[in-house]
Amino acid sequence: MKAAQVSPKLIDKYGLSGPRYTSYPSALHFADDFHESLFLQDLKDQQAPISVYIHLPFCRTMCWFCGCNKIITRKQDKADRYLDYLAKEMLLWRSQLTDVKVGQIHFGGGTPNFLNPKQIDRLNALLRCYLPLTPDVEISVELSPDVLTEDQVWAFARLGAKRASIGIQDTSPVVQEAVNRPQPMECNLNAVKWLREAGFKSINVDLIYGLPHQNRDSFKQTIEDVLTLSPDRFALFNYAHVPWFKPTQKVFASDVFPNPMDKIEIFQDSRAALEAAGYTFIGLDHFAKHDDELAKAWNNGKLKRDFQGYSVTEAQAILGIGLSSVSQSPNAYRQNIKELDEYEAALDAGHLPFAKGIALTEDDGIRRTVINRLMCQLKLDFVALSKELNIDFDDYFATSLADMQALVTDGFVEFTDSGLAVTELGRLFLRNIAMQFDAYRDRQVGRCSQTL
Ligand code: SF4
């Protein structure tokens, strides 16, 4: 596929702040006046097994680019205490959700492999004791290769994990030094070797473009390096520079970043190299081997998007457990408390550690479906959506469609017989296209990361 040409004029015009649309509305709009009972009822109504996300927040060192909710510590016993509180939270949920089954679990962080093998075994016991797992529950885990040991991999295998996502970001020592994440290639090679030996059936590699000191040549080398690992999937994320929200990012001088045109070229080079190596480009920023489930879901129009990015999950609800975790149901989002002492205090008092959330209005639900469809299928069928959402699509989105004309003129979108389709050029501006359907667009300007 020939790379789409992007002019500096388009970059100036569309280099805006905007959400990544892993949720709609974005987490910026969660509020503390949300009634949790709505979310609980939604969860209780689930006939199919739900997904569970468990947040393990500890990391040994701080990566300066990081946008996650994490706690930096070298005290291993903090994880023992945290497991005590995860057990309390699981018990509370279990008492609320007597008829619900759990079909998928994902461990994110922080660094889940901050836990030592003994602590991972305890986590395994907690899951089996307190969560109503289906016999074929699917378990996945995020891992940091720089601190991973073979014993930890086997402990996660005992826990039932079959999928792993490893954070590499960039293999250049210059970039790694600038972001405070030294990670020799040997760590990545070991991680993949141990995971394959332990029977993990799917390995994803996370990369980030837009980091300090990256350039086209350096990132070409990164892609060459990571291809030697032959993972099943890649996520190639655009670095989110939000220093007003993540103050540690202020450590970076403003002139160390690749500019938006460089970033687009880095992305296009990477896409070409990954496609040439047998990976399918999926949605906004994912790649998967042609026979991978994610690529199949993409080709069949069955791809899903949620807080963890693109997935094939069928679950209508995700229950977040642990510090700062986000839950999602058909009609609401809710988030746990972010501060560890407050999280513990809520559980000590016998309360679910709720911080904030949002109940979706009918309009939110309609726009969530439309934006999700766009992010997952790159097209909208107005007739089918009118029927599915019980609206007259052209009428309901008259303003969005009028505004869309500018994006048609700029070559991002084409109107078709059945609706609209994103062009090859438009894939680079997918977040901008989705923003046309976002009712909160004007209220989040300057609060999100840059789209380019
Ligand atoms: S290891 Fe991951 S979660 Fe921890 S600081 Fe680094 S990027 Fe953030």
XYZ file of C-alpha atoms and ligand atoms in Angstrom:
460
model
C 0.000 0.000 0.000
C 1.451 3.390 -1.066
C 1.681 5.774 1.907
C -0.897 8.594 1.864
C 0.642 12.039 1.348
C 0.098 14.500 4.198
C 0.742 18.202 3.690
C 1.989 20.577 6.434
C -1.244 22.541 5.890
C -3.316 19.520 6.967
C -1.109 19.019 10.006
C -1.607 22.647 11.049
C -5.337 22.392 10.542
C -5.940 19.057 12.272
C -3.225 18.883 14.928
C -5.747 19.391 17.722
C -6.273 18.021 21.171
C -8.794 15.195 21.193
C -9.712 11.875 22.860
C -8.512 8.444 21.766
C -12.102 7.227 22.104
C -11.413 4.175 24.221
C -14.589 5.358 25.945
C -17.350 7.778 25.095
C -17.765 10.118 26.865
C -14.081 10.281 27.808
C -12.979 9.920 31.452
C -12.724 13.731 31.653
C -16.489 13.796 32.051
C -16.780 11.337 34.927
C -18.230 13.068 38.016
C -18.651 12.225 41.697
C -22.450 12.730 41.688
C -22.955 9.464 39.784
C -25.278 6.912 41.422
C -23.446 3.621 41.563
C -26.684 1.657 41.812
C -27.221 2.176 38.075
C -23.929 0.451 37.278
C -24.664 -2.370 39.715
C -28.050 -3.003 38.148
C -26.476 -3.024 34.683
C -23.987 -5.610 35.849
C -26.633 -7.755 37.525
C -28.613 -7.755 34.271
C -25.747 -9.328 32.317
C -26.683 -12.767 31.003
C -23.341 -13.418 29.338
C -20.089 -13.660 31.333
C -18.475 -10.301 32.101
C -14.828 -9.219 31.842
C -12.802 -8.156 34.865
C -9.891 -5.703 34.806
C -7.562 -5.858 37.830
C -5.164 -2.970 38.402
C -1.767 -3.777 39.941
C -0.290 -0.296 40.419
C 3.307 -0.775 41.600
C 6.443 -0.017 39.537
C 10.077 -0.002 40.707
C 11.094 3.092 38.725
C 9.330 5.918 36.953
C 9.285 6.104 33.144
C 9.043 9.836 32.450
C 6.548 9.462 29.594
C 4.095 7.366 31.608
C 0.394 8.258 31.630
C -0.756 5.337 33.810
C -1.949 5.387 37.409
C 0.986 3.869 39.257
C 2.866 3.912 42.572
C 6.660 3.939 42.456
C 8.195 1.834 45.222
C 10.839 -0.767 45.889
C 9.067 -2.145 48.947
C 7.852 -5.598 47.947
C 5.619 -5.948 51.002
C 3.379 -3.157 49.683
C 2.059 -5.715 47.216
C 1.152 -8.102 50.085
C -0.954 -5.404 51.704
C -2.498 -4.471 48.332
C -3.519 -8.113 47.787
C -5.284 -8.021 51.172
C -7.355 -5.100 49.896
C -7.997 -6.654 46.483
C -9.446 -9.618 48.395
C -11.736 -7.269 50.338
C -12.918 -5.614 47.138
C -13.496 -8.941 45.357
C -15.572 -10.131 48.324
C -17.727 -7.000 48.210
C -18.357 -7.400 44.494
C -19.104 -11.064 44.935
C -21.775 -10.282 47.527
C -23.393 -7.870 45.037
C -23.139 -10.022 41.931
C -24.360 -13.433 42.956
C -25.511 -14.545 39.496
C -22.755 -13.050 37.357
C -19.964 -15.107 35.780
C -16.493 -13.898 34.833
C -15.309 -15.034 31.386
C -12.208 -12.857 30.994
C -9.636 -11.269 33.283
C -7.005 -8.735 32.352
C -4.192 -7.605 34.674
C -2.865 -4.126 33.961
C -0.750 -1.593 35.776
C 1.589 -0.266 36.875
C 3.670 -3.375 36.453
C 1.811 -6.634 37.190
C 5.192 -8.361 37.362
C 6.150 -6.156 40.298
C 4.545 -9.065 42.195
C 6.967 -11.876 42.998
C 6.024 -15.493 42.170
C 4.678 -16.101 45.694
C 2.451 -13.020 45.432
C 1.275 -14.067 41.951
C 0.335 -17.494 43.373
C -1.638 -15.742 46.108
C -3.402 -13.626 43.501
C -4.288 -16.862 41.718
C -5.794 -18.257 44.939
C -7.821 -15.053 45.451
C -9.276 -15.244 41.946
C -10.280 -18.874 42.326
C -11.724 -18.256 45.790
C -13.606 -14.978 45.287
C -14.504 -14.540 41.614
C -17.143 -16.718 39.894
C -14.943 -17.779 36.964
C -16.203 -19.729 33.975
C -14.277 -22.990 33.408
C -12.712 -21.570 30.240
C -11.925 -18.096 31.637
C -9.395 -16.242 29.427
C -6.633 -14.454 31.323
C -4.214 -11.852 29.980
C -1.475 -9.816 31.609
C 0.675 -6.755 30.890
C 4.365 -7.338 31.600
C 7.482 -5.163 31.762
C 10.396 -7.183 30.304
C 13.043 -5.059 32.084
C 12.075 -6.518 35.469
C 10.582 -9.841 34.347
C 11.924 -13.180 35.595
C 11.291 -16.665 34.257
C 9.739 -17.652 37.600
C 7.199 -14.838 37.296
C 6.225 -16.021 33.813
C 5.597 -19.528 35.146
C 3.591 -18.109 38.081
C 1.336 -16.218 35.654
C 1.051 -19.417 33.580
C -0.082 -21.302 36.727
C -2.657 -18.564 37.252
C -4.048 -19.423 33.820
C -2.740 -16.488 31.762
C -2.414 -17.338 28.074
C -2.033 -13.862 26.632
C 0.642 -11.306 27.438
C 1.311 -7.761 26.385
C 4.892 -6.628 26.838
C 5.921 -2.974 27.013
C 8.953 -2.198 24.854
C 8.148 1.321 23.552
C 11.492 1.892 21.771
C 14.746 -0.084 21.559
C 17.096 2.905 21.069
C 19.421 3.399 24.089
C 19.265 7.187 23.493
C 15.479 7.259 23.710
C 15.453 4.806 26.608
C 17.866 6.984 28.572
C 15.796 10.104 27.871
C 12.614 8.453 29.197
C 14.342 6.652 32.104
C 13.535 3.154 30.926
C 16.704 1.219 30.152
C 15.674 -2.084 28.601
C 18.349 -4.016 26.683
C 17.033 -6.140 23.802
C 18.134 -9.194 25.752
C 15.267 -8.554 28.226
C 12.741 -8.567 25.374
C 14.201 -11.739 23.849
C 14.088 -13.504 27.209
C 10.515 -12.369 27.862
C 9.268 -13.776 24.557
C 11.260 -17.009 24.932
C 9.947 -17.647 28.458
C 6.355 -16.783 27.493
C 6.402 -19.174 24.524
C 7.976 -21.931 26.649
C 5.291 -21.421 29.314
C 2.536 -21.908 26.725
C 1.327 -18.337 26.198
C -0.611 -18.429 22.944
C -0.610 -14.706 22.175
C 2.045 -12.044 22.689
C 1.493 -8.355 22.007
C 4.257 -5.747 21.917
C 3.507 -2.131 22.883
C 5.509 0.560 21.101
C 5.225 4.340 21.383
C 6.069 6.884 18.679
C 6.534 10.581 19.431
C 8.981 10.037 22.322
C 12.008 12.317 22.873
C 14.891 11.938 20.392
C 13.045 9.545 18.112
C 13.547 10.033 14.379
C 12.738 8.024 11.277
C 16.036 6.145 11.252
C 16.029 5.336 14.946
C 12.466 4.049 14.884
C 13.115 1.984 11.727
C 15.749 0.217 13.801
C 13.241 -0.262 16.640
C 10.787 -1.902 14.246
C 13.562 -4.088 12.811
C 14.520 -5.140 16.349
C 11.003 -5.972 17.528
C 10.169 -7.907 14.372
C 12.857 -10.408 15.370
C 10.594 -11.266 18.345
C 7.756 -12.251 15.959
C 4.938 -11.288 18.325
C 1.330 -11.972 17.323
C 0.321 -8.337 17.676
C 1.697 -4.824 17.955
C 0.131 -1.712 19.415
C 1.846 1.402 18.040
C 0.639 4.210 20.279
C 0.978 7.921 19.660
C 2.740 9.356 22.748
C 0.251 11.383 24.807
C 2.053 14.493 26.056
C -0.190 15.871 28.816
C 2.188 17.533 31.347
C -0.669 19.473 32.994
C -2.166 16.095 33.906
C 1.024 14.010 34.289
C 3.599 16.456 35.787
C 6.556 14.039 35.442
C 6.378 14.680 31.687
C 7.561 18.240 32.438
C 11.072 16.766 32.652
C 11.193 16.816 28.831
C 12.413 19.994 27.107
C 10.005 21.078 24.395
C 12.603 20.739 21.599
C 13.365 17.029 22.103
C 10.216 15.701 20.469
C 9.800 14.749 16.810
C 7.457 17.267 15.174
C 3.997 16.195 13.916
C 5.252 15.638 10.347
C 8.128 13.485 11.643
C 5.630 11.522 13.729
C 3.400 10.853 10.749
C 6.425 9.705 8.734
C 7.564 7.454 11.591
C 4.086 5.937 11.718
C 3.920 5.463 7.936
C 7.394 3.865 7.831
C 6.402 1.531 10.659
C 3.136 0.603 9.029
C 4.916 -0.237 5.770
C 7.512 -2.379 7.563
C 4.917 -4.236 9.637
C 2.651 -4.871 6.652
C 5.618 -6.120 4.634
C 6.376 -8.506 7.511
C 2.874 -10.034 7.370
C 0.875 -7.948 9.834
C -2.562 -6.463 9.157
C -3.037 -2.791 10.057
C -6.062 -2.588 12.349
C -8.111 0.491 13.196
C -6.143 3.413 14.585
C -2.901 1.913 15.837
C -2.891 -1.892 16.102
C -1.266 -4.575 13.949
C -1.799 -8.347 14.036
C -0.590 -11.368 12.106
C -3.099 -12.272 9.405
C -4.275 -15.424 11.210
C -4.580 -13.722 14.629
C -8.064 -13.391 16.157
C -7.754 -9.594 16.152
C -7.071 -9.518 12.397
C -9.960 -11.913 11.791
C -12.313 -9.765 13.898
C -11.161 -6.689 11.944
C -11.799 -8.402 8.606
C -15.229 -9.675 9.755
C -16.347 -6.310 11.150
C -16.447 -7.775 14.697
C -13.695 -5.703 16.287
C -14.459 -4.068 19.681
C -12.931 -1.053 21.412
C -12.871 -0.437 25.144
C -10.582 0.987 27.826
C -7.836 -1.477 26.950
C -7.905 -0.510 23.264
C -8.975 -2.870 20.468
C -10.171 -6.350 21.376
C -12.306 -9.254 20.239
C -14.135 -9.529 23.552
C -17.863 -10.180 23.427
C -18.471 -8.993 27.004
C -20.953 -6.155 27.359
C -19.550 -5.214 30.751
C -16.097 -4.787 32.246
C -15.748 -4.688 36.022
C -12.660 -2.793 37.194
C -11.122 -3.976 40.482
C -8.236 -2.241 42.248
C -6.938 1.267 42.589
C -8.193 3.729 39.907
C -9.682 0.956 37.749
C -12.484 1.861 35.343
C -15.635 -0.211 34.857
C -17.894 -0.117 31.838
C -21.487 -1.296 31.355
C -24.076 -0.731 28.621
C -25.356 2.388 30.404
C -22.532 3.713 32.552
C -18.848 4.077 33.364
C -17.491 4.152 36.906
C -14.007 4.576 38.337
C -12.439 3.475 41.602
C -10.587 5.807 43.984
C -7.057 6.748 42.793
C -5.348 7.395 46.170
C -4.159 4.259 47.971
C -4.987 5.433 51.525
C -8.515 6.472 50.490
C -9.003 3.223 48.594
C -8.034 1.236 51.696
C -10.199 3.401 53.975
C -13.295 2.814 51.817
C -12.753 -0.954 51.911
C -12.039 -0.911 55.667
C -15.409 0.798 56.066
C -17.042 -1.954 54.000
C -17.745 0.249 50.959
C -16.951 -0.332 47.307
C -14.109 2.140 46.593
C -16.128 4.274 44.182
C -14.740 7.683 43.110
C -16.720 8.893 40.119
C -18.634 7.860 37.055
C -21.166 8.817 34.459
C -24.594 7.517 33.495
C -24.971 7.540 29.735
C -27.839 9.586 28.356
C -29.688 8.252 25.328
C -27.646 10.668 23.204
C -24.369 9.416 24.771
C -25.368 5.835 23.943
C -26.125 6.712 20.317
C -22.884 8.640 19.852
C -20.875 5.932 21.625
C -22.144 3.366 19.107
C -21.412 5.607 16.126
C -17.911 6.584 17.284
C -17.080 2.997 18.169
C -18.240 1.789 14.769
C -16.053 4.390 13.086
C -12.987 3.474 15.174
C -13.524 -0.275 14.588
C -14.831 -0.433 11.013
C -13.737 2.866 9.405
C -17.176 3.295 7.906
C -20.764 4.088 8.858
C -23.871 2.595 7.300
C -26.517 5.272 7.884
C -29.487 3.005 7.060
C -28.338 0.172 9.311
C -27.485 2.594 12.137
C -30.871 4.337 11.800
C -32.542 0.986 12.343
C -30.208 -0.173 15.114
C -30.392 3.110 17.069
C -34.006 3.947 16.268
C -33.131 7.336 14.778
C -33.111 9.005 11.370
C -29.309 9.129 11.044
C -29.164 11.978 8.493
C -31.522 14.068 10.577
C -29.990 13.241 13.988
C -26.458 13.981 12.815
C -27.313 16.787 10.369
C -24.770 19.168 11.956
C -22.010 16.532 12.109
C -22.592 15.583 8.476
C -22.551 19.236 7.374
C -19.259 19.739 9.251
C -17.972 16.536 7.649
C -17.897 18.283 4.261
C -14.596 19.922 5.213
C -13.119 16.471 5.871
C -14.463 15.251 2.533
C -12.765 18.214 0.840
C -9.507 17.401 2.622
C -9.735 13.799 1.441
C -10.289 12.050 4.808
C -13.802 10.751 4.194
C -15.968 9.786 1.226
C -19.733 9.633 1.188
C -20.910 6.304 -0.236
C -24.307 4.883 -1.277
C -24.886 3.570 2.241
C -23.127 6.180 4.383
C -19.509 7.218 4.697
C -16.093 5.593 4.573
C -12.704 6.702 5.879
C -10.013 6.966 3.169
C -6.381 5.803 3.468
C -5.385 9.413 4.197
C -8.248 9.707 6.689
C -6.913 6.774 8.761
C -4.153 9.091 9.939
C -6.817 11.515 11.147
C -9.295 8.997 12.569
C -9.575 10.744 15.943
C -10.392 14.018 14.151
C -13.104 12.282 12.124
C -14.644 10.700 15.236
C -14.652 14.128 16.918
C -17.317 15.235 14.429
C -19.797 13.009 16.303
C -18.654 14.018 19.802
C -21.111 16.245 21.645
C -18.451 17.072 24.300
C -15.929 18.218 21.695
C -15.815 21.879 22.657
C -15.631 21.153 26.384
C -12.495 19.004 26.146
C -10.325 21.225 23.924
C -6.863 21.589 25.490
C -7.517 18.828 28.046
C -6.659 15.827 25.831
C -3.442 14.843 24.042
C -2.729 15.954 20.455
C -4.362 13.881 17.730
C -1.199 14.042 15.554
S 6.582 0.524 33.952
Fe 4.716 1.095 32.808
S 3.268 1.827 34.363
Fe 5.312 1.773 35.327
S 6.103 3.848 35.104
Fe 6.860 2.661 33.356
S 5.321 2.966 31.720
Fe 4.407 3.595 33.658
